Tab-separated table of C-alpha atoms in Angstrom:
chain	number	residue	atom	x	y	z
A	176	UNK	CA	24.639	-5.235	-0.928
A	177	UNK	CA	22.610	-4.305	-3.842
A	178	UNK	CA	22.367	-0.466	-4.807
A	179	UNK	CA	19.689	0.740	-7.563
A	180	UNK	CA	21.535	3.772	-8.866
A	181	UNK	CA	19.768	5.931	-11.765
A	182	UNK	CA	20.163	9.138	-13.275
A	183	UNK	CA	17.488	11.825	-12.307
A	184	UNK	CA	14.368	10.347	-12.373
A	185	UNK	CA	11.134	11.986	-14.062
A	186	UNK	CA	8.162	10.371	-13.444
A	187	UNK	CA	6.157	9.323	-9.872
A	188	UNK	CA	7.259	6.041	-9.533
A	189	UNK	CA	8.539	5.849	-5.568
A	190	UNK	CA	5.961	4.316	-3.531
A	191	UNK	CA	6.190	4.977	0.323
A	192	UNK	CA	3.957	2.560	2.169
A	193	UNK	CA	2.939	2.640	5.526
A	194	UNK	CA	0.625	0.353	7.484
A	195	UNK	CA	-2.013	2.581	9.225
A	196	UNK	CA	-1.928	2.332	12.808
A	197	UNK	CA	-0.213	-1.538	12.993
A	198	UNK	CA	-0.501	-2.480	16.047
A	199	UNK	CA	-3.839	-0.902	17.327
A	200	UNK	CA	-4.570	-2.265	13.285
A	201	UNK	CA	-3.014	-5.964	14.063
A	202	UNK	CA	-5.308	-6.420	17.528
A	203	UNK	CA	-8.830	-5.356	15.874
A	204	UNK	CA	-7.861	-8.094	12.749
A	205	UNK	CA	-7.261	-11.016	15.424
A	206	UNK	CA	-10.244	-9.854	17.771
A	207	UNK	CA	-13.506	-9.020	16.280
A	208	UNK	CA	-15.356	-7.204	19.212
A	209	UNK	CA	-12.054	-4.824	18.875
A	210	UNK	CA	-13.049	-3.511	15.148
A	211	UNK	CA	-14.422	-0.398	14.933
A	212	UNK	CA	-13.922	0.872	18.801
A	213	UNK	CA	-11.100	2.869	20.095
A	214	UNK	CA	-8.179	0.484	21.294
A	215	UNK	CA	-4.885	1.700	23.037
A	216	UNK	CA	-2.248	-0.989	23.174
A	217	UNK	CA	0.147	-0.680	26.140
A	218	UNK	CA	-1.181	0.116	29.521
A	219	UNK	CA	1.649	2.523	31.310
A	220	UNK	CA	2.514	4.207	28.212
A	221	UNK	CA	0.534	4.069	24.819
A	222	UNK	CA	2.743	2.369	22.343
A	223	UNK	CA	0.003	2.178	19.676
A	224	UNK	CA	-4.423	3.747	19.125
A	225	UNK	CA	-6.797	3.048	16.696
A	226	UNK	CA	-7.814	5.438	14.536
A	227	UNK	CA	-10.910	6.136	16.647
A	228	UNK	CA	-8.261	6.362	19.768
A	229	UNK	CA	-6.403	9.197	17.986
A	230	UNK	CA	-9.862	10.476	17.083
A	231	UNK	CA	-10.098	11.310	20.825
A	232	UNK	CA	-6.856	12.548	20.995
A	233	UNK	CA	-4.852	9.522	22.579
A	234	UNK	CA	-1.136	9.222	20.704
A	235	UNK	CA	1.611	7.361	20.907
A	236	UNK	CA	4.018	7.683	23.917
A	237	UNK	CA	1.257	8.877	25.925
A	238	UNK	CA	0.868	8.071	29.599
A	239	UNK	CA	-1.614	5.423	30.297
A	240	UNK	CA	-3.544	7.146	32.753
A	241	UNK	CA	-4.024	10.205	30.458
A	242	UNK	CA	-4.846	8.084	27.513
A	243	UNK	CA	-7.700	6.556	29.475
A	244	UNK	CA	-8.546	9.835	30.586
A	245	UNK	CA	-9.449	11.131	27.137
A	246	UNK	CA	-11.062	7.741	25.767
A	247	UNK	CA	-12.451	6.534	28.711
A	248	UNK	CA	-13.887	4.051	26.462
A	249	UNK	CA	-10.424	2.409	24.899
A	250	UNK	CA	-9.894	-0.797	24.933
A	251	UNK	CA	-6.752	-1.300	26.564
A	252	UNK	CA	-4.324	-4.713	25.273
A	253	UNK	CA	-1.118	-5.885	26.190
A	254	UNK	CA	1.181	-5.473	23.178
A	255	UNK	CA	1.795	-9.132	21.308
A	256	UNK	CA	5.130	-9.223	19.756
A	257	UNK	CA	5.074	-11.877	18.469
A	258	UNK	CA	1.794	-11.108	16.296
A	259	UNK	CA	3.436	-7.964	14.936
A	260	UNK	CA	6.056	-9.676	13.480
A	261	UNK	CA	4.070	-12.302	11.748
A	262	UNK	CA	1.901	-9.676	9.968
A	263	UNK	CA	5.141	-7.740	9.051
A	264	UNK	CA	6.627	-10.352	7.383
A	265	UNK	CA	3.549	-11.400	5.381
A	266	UNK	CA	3.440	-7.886	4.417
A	267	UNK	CA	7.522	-7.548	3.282
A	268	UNK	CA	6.183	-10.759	1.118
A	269	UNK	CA	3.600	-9.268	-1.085
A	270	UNK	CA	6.441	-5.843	-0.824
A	271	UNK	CA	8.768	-8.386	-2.468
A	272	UNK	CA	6.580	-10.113	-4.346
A	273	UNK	CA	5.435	-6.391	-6.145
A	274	UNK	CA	9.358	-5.498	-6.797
A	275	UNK	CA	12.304	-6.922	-5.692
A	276	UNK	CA	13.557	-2.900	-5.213
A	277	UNK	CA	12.216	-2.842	-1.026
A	278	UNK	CA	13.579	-0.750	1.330
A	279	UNK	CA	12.492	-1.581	4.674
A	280	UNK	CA	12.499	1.394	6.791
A	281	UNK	CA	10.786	-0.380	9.772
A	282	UNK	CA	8.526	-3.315	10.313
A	283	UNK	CA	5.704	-1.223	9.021
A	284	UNK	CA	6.584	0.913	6.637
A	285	UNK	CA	8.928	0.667	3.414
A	286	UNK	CA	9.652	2.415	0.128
A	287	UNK	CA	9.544	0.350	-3.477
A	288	UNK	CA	10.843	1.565	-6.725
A	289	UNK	CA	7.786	0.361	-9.484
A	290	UNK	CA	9.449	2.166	-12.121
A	291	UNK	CA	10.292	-0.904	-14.149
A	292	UNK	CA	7.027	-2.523	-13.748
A	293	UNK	CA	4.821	-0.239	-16.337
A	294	UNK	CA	5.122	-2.834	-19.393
A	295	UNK	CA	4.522	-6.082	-16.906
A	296	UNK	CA	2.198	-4.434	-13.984
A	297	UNK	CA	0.843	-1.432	-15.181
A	298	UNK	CA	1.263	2.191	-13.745
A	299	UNK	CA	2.948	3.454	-10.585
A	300	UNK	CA	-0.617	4.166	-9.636
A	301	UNK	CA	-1.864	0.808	-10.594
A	302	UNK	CA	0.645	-1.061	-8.929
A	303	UNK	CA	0.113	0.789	-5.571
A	304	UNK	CA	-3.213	0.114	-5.739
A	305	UNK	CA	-2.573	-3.739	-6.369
A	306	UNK	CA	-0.104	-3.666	-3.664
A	307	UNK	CA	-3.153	-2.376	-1.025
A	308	UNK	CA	-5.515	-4.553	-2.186
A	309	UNK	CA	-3.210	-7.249	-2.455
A	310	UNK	CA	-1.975	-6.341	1.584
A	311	UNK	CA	-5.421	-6.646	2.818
A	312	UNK	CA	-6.520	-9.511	1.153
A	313	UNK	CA	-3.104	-11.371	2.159
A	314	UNK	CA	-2.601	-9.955	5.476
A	315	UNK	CA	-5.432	-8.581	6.423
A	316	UNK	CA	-4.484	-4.924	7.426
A	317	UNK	CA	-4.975	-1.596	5.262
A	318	UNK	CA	-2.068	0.486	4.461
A	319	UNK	CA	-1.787	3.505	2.368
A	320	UNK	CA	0.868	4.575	-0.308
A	321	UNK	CA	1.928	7.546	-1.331
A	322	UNK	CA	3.389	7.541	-4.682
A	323	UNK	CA	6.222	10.770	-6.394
A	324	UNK	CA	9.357	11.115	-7.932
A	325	UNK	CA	11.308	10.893	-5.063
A	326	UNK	CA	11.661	9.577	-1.688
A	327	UNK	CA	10.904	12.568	0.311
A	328	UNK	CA	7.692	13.591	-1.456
A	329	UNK	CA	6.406	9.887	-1.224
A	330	UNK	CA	6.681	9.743	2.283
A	331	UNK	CA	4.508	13.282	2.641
A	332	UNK	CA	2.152	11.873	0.199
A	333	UNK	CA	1.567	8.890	2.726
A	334	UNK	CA	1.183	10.740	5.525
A	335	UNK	CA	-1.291	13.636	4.404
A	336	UNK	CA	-3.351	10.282	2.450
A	337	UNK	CA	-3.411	8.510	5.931
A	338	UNK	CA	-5.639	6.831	7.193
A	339	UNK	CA	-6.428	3.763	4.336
A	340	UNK	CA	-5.773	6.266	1.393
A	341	UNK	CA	-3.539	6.190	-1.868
A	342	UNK	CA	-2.250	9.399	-3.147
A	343	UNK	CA	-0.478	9.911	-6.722
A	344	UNK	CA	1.886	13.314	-6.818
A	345	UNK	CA	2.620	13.865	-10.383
A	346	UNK	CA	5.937	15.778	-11.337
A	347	UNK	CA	4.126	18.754	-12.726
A	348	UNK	CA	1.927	18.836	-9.492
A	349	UNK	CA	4.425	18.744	-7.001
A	350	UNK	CA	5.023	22.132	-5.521
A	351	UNK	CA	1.129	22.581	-5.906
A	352	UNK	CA	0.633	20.196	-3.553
A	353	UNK	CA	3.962	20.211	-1.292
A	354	UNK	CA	4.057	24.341	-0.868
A	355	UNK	CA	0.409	24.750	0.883
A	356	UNK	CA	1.438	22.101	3.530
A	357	UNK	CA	2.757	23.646	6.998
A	358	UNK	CA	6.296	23.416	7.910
A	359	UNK	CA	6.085	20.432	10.486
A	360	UNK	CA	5.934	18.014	7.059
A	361	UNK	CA	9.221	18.649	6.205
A	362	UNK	CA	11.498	15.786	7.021
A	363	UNK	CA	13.021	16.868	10.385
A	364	UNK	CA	11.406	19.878	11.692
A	365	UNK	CA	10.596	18.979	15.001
A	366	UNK	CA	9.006	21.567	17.778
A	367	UNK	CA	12.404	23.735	18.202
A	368	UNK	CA	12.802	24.380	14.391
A	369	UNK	CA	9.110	25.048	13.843
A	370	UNK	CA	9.515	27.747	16.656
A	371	UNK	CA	12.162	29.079	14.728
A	372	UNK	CA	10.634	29.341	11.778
A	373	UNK	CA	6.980	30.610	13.276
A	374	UNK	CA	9.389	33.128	15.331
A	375	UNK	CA	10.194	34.827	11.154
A	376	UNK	CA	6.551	34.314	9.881
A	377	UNK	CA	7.094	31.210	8.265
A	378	UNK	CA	4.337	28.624	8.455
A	379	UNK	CA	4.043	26.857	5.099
A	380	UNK	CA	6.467	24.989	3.022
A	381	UNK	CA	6.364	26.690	0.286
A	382	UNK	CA	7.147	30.312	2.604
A	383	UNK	CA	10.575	28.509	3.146
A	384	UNK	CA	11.681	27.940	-0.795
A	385	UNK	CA	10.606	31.639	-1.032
A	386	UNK	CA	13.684	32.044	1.221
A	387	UNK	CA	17.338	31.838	-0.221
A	388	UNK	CA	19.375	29.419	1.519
A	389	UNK	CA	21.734	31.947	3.148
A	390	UNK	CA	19.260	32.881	4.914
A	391	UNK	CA	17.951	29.617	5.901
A	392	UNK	CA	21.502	28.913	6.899
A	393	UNK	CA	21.595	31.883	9.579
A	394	UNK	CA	18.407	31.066	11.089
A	395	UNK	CA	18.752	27.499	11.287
A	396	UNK	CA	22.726	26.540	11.028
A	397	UNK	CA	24.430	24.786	8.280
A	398	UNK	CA	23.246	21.747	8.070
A	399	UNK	CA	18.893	22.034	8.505
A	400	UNK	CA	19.234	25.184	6.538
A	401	UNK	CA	20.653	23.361	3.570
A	402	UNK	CA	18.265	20.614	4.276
A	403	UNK	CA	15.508	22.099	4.882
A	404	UNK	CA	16.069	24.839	1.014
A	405	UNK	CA	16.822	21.191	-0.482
A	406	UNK	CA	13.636	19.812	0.859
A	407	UNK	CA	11.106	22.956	0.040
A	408	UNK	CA	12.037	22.662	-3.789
A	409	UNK	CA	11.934	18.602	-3.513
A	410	UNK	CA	15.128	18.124	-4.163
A	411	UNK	CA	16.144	14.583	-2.824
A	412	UNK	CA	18.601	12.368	-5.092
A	413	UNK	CA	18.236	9.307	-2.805
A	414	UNK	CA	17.144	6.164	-4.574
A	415	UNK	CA	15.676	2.657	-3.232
A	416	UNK	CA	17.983	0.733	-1.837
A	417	UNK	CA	18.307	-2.900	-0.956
A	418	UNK	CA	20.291	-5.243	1.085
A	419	UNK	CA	21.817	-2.211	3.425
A	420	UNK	CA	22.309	-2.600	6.750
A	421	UNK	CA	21.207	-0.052	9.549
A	422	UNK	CA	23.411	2.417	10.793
A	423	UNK	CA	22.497	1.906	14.515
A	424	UNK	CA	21.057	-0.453	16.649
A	425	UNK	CA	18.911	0.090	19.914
A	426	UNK	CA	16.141	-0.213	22.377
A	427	UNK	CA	14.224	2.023	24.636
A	428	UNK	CA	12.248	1.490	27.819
A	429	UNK	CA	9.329	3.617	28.427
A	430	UNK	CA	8.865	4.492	32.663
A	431	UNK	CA	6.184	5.840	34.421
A	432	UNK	CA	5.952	9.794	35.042
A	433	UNK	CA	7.941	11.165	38.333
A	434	UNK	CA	10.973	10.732	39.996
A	435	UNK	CA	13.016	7.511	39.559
A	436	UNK	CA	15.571	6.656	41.669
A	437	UNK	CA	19.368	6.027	40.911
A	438	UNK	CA	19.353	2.414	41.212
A	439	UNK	CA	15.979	2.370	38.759
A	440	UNK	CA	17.873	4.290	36.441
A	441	UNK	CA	20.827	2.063	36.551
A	442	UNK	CA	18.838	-1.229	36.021
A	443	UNK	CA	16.908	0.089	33.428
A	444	UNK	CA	20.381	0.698	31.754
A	445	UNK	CA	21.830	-2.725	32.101
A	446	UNK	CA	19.012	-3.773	30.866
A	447	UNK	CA	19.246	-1.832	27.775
A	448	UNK	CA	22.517	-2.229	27.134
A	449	UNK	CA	21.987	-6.153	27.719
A	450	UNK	CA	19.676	-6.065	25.125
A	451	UNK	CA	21.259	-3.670	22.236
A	452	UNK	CA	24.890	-5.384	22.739
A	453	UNK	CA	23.979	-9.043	22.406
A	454	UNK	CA	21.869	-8.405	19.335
A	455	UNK	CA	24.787	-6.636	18.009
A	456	UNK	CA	26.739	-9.779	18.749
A	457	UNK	CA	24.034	-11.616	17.252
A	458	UNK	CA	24.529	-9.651	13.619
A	459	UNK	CA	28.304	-9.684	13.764
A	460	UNK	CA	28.205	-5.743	14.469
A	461	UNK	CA	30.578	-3.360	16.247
A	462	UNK	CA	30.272	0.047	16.913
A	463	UNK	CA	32.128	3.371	18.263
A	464	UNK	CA	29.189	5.422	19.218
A	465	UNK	CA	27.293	5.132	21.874
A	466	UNK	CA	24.044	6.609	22.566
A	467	UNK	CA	21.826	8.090	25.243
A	468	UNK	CA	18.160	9.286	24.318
A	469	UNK	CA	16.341	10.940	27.230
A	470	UNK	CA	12.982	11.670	27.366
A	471	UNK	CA	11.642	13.822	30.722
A	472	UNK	CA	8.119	14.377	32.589
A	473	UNK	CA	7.475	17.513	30.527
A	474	UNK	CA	7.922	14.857	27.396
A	475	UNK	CA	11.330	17.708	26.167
A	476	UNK	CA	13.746	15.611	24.550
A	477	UNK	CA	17.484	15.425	24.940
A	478	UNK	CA	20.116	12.965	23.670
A	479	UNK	CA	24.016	12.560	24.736
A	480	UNK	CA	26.761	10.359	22.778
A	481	UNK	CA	30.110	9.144	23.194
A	482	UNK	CA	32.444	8.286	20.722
A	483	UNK	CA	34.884	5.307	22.077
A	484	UNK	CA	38.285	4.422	21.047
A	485	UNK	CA	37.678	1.586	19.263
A	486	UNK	CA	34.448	-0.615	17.362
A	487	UNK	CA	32.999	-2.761	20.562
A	488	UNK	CA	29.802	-5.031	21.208
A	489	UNK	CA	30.996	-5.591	24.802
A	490	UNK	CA	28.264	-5.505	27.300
A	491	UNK	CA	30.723	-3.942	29.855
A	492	UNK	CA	32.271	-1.244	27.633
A	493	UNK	CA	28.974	-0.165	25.957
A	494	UNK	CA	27.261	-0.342	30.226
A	495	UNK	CA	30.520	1.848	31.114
A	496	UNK	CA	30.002	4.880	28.287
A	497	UNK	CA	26.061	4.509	29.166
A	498	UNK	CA	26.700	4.913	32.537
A	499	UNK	CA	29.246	7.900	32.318
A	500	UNK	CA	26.317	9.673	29.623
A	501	UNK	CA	23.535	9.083	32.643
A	502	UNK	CA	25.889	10.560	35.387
A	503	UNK	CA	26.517	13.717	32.906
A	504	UNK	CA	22.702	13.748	32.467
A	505	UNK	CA	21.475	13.549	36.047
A	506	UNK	CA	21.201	16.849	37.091
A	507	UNK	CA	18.904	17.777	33.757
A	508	UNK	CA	16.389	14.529	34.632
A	509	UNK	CA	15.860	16.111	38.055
A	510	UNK	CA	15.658	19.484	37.199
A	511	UNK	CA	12.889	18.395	33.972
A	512	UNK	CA	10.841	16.294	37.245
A	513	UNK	CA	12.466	12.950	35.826
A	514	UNK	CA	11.985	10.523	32.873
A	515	UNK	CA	9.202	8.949	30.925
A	516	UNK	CA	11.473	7.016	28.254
A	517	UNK	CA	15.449	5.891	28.246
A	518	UNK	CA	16.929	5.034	24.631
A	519	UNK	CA	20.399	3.367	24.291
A	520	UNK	CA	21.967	2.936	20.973
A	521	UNK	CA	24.976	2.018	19.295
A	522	UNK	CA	26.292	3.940	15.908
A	523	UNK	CA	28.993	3.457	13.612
A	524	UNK	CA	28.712	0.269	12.891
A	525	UNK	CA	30.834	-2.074	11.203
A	526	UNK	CA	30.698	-5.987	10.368
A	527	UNK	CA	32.718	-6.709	13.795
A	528	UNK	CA	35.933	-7.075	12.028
A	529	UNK	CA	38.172	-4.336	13.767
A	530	UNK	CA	41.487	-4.226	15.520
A	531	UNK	CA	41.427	-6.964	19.036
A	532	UNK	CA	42.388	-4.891	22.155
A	533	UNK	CA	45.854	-6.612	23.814
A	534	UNK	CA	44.553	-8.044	27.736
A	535	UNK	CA	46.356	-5.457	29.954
A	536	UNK	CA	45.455	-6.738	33.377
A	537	UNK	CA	43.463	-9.861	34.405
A	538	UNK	CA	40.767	-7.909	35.639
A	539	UNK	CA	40.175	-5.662	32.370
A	540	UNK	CA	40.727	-8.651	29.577
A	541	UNK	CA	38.751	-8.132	26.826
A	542	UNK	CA	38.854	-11.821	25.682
A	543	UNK	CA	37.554	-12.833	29.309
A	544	UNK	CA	34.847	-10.072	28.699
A	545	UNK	CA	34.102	-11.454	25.223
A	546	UNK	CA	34.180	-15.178	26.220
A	547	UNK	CA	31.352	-14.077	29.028
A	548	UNK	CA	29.530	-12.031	26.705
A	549	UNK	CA	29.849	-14.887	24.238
A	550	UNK	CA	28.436	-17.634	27.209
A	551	UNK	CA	25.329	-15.765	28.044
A	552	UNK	CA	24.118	-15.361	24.394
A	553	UNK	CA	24.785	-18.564	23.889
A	554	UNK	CA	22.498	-19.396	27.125
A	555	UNK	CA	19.715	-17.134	26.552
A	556	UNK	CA	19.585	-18.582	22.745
A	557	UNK	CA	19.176	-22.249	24.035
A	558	UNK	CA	16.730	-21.546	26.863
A	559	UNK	CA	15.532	-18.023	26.225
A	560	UNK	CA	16.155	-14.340	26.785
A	561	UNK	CA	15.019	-14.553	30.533
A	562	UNK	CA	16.572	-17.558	30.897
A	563	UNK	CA	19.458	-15.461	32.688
A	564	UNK	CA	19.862	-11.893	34.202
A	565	UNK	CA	21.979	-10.043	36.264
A	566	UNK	CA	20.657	-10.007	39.700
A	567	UNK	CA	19.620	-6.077	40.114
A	568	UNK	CA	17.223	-7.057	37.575
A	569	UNK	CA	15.459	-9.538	39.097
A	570	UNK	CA	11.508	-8.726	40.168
A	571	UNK	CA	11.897	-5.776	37.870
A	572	UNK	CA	10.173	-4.832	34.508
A	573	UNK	CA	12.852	-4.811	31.640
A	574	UNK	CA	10.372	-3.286	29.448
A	575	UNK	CA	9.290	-4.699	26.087
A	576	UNK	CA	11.441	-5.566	23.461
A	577	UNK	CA	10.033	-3.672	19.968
A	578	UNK	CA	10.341	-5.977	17.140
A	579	UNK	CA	11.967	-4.457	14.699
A	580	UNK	CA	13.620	-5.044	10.706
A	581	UNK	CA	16.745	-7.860	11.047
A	582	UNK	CA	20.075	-5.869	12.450
């Protein structure tokens, strides 16, 4: 792994850049009778709009049948995968190819450190500017870039520049630009702290760094208060960095609105799990915590975790803690009219190195487990991921698999 560590920096030179709406973005590049109208990829549930999609109100996540509701003139695609990734990777190149200091952060969207460039490329402002032009000659997609002294600030930059836009903060502009901005642009406020914080009269960044951080503390708790008083006065140490490796790994599987049944729970869950535990085994990753993200017909949020005894990419052990998380949650998905979306992720990970477990019984041997685990992958990487399933998923929709930055 490769760390850039530096002393406090001083000038604008952290360039967050974000491709603007990628997959709607990706679809209207490859089909020319899709540029310029609105286009919604995903029928059940919007995983990507245009521009003029969102102009109509249509976002992501969004049921299909209310998307098409509001923009009864979308066109309406099935997501290609496969496409996505392509234009990704052509875009990580001309990242790369800018500064070797890339930090991925997903397949559309990275930071880059430029501040080394100014005596071979120019200014931080220059170089972001090359680095658009260069993305849609190259790749063909616009992106925008925001461009400050630290990670945080770059990121807002991008999003308030969005759509196709470059924005510059300088040091002695920042709080002139960052204090006007409401309170839902600080890095994680969601709904329930921006309820909070409406519920005192707060409603703009800057009315939070007028508050000490005691205060922020007793409103919020410990840790968003500190955050948050940290945030307000831009105060993020973080550099680029490059060559880590993500904390978690995971998958999702977006359902239609209503009741679901046990079973269509379940095989949405082995599914899942399936999925998240043999790319683990594909990286040479283990992890203790496992993950349940839950989200229900009134689109509320709610996530349960587990931590296990020991680092694990067994399909069986990580399907057992799932399991045990659903049965907790089952009384909150009917009461909230059911689920829309089911998330399953592993955390703290490590390279797959731990402690083996001793075989106990016949039944319960891990190295049986691990030498099945370890005969499917290699299966479904000779002849394909649906090359084998369990048999309660046969006939039924696994849901997509997101690409997504290497594990």
């Amino acid at each position: 792994m490769f760390v850039r560590i530096g002393g406090s920096r001083t000038d604008a030179s952290i360039l967050h850049a974000d491709l603007d709406a990628f997959f709607a973005s990706v679809e209207q590049r490859d089909n020319p009778r899709l540029q310029g109208r609105p286009v919604i990829v995903g029928g059940g549930v919007v995983l990507a709009a245009s521009y003029e999609a969102k102009a109509m109100g249509v976002k992501t996540a969004m049921g299909g049948r209310q998307a098409r509701a509001l923009c009864p003139d979308a066109e309406v695609v099935e997501p290609r995968f496969a496409a996505y990734s392509r234009a990704s990777k052509a875009v990580f190149e001309v990242f790369r190819a800018t500064t070797p200091l890339v930090e991925g952060l997903s397949i559309d969207e990275a930071f880059l450190d430029v501040g080394g460039l100014r005596r071979v490329a120019g200014t931080p402002r220059e170089v972001a500017a090359g680095l658009r032009a260069r993305v849609l000659a190259d790749v063909g997609l616009k992106i925008t870039v925001g461009v400050a002294r630290t990670k945080f600030l770059a990121k807002v930059a991008s999003g308030v520049a969005k759509p196709d836009g470059l924005l510059v903060v300088e040091p002695e502009a920042e709080f002139e630009f960052l204090h006007p901005l409401p309170v839902q642009r600080l890095w994680g406020v969601g709904p329930k702290t921006t309820a909070k914080l409406h519920a005192l009269g707060i409603t703009t960044v800057g009315q939070v760094a007028t508050l000490d951080e005691a205060t922020l503390v007793t409103a919020l708790g410990g840790g968003a208060g500190h955050h948050l008083h940290a945030l307000a006065h831009n105060r993020d140490p973080r550099v680029v960095q490059v060559g880590t490796r993500r904390g978690s790994i995971g998958s999702q599987h977006a359902m239609g609105r209503g009741q679901h049944t046990v079973a269509e729970i379940d095989a949405i869950v082995i599914g899942l799990v399936e999925r998240v535990t043999g790319r683990m085994r594909k990286a040479g990753r283990e992890g203790r915590t496992v993950m349940l993200r839950l989200r229900f017909d009134d689109f509320t949020r709610a996530s349960r975790s587990r931590t296990l005894p020991r680092a694990t990419s067994s399909t069986p052990v990580v399907l057992q803690a799932v399991r045990d998380l659903v049965a907790v949650a089952m009384p909150t998905i009917r009461d909230r009219g059911g689920l829309t979306l089911l998330g399953v992720a592993v955390g703290n990970l490590d390279d797959g190195d731990g402690q083996l477990e001793l075989p106990f019984t016949e039944r319960e041997s891990p190295a049986r487990a691990a030498a099945l685990d370890r005969a499917m992958d290699g299966i479904r990487d000779k002849f394909g991921s649906a090359s084998l399933t369990r048999g309660v998923l046969m006939g039924r929709d696994t849901g997509f698999t997101m690409p997504g930055l290497p594990d």
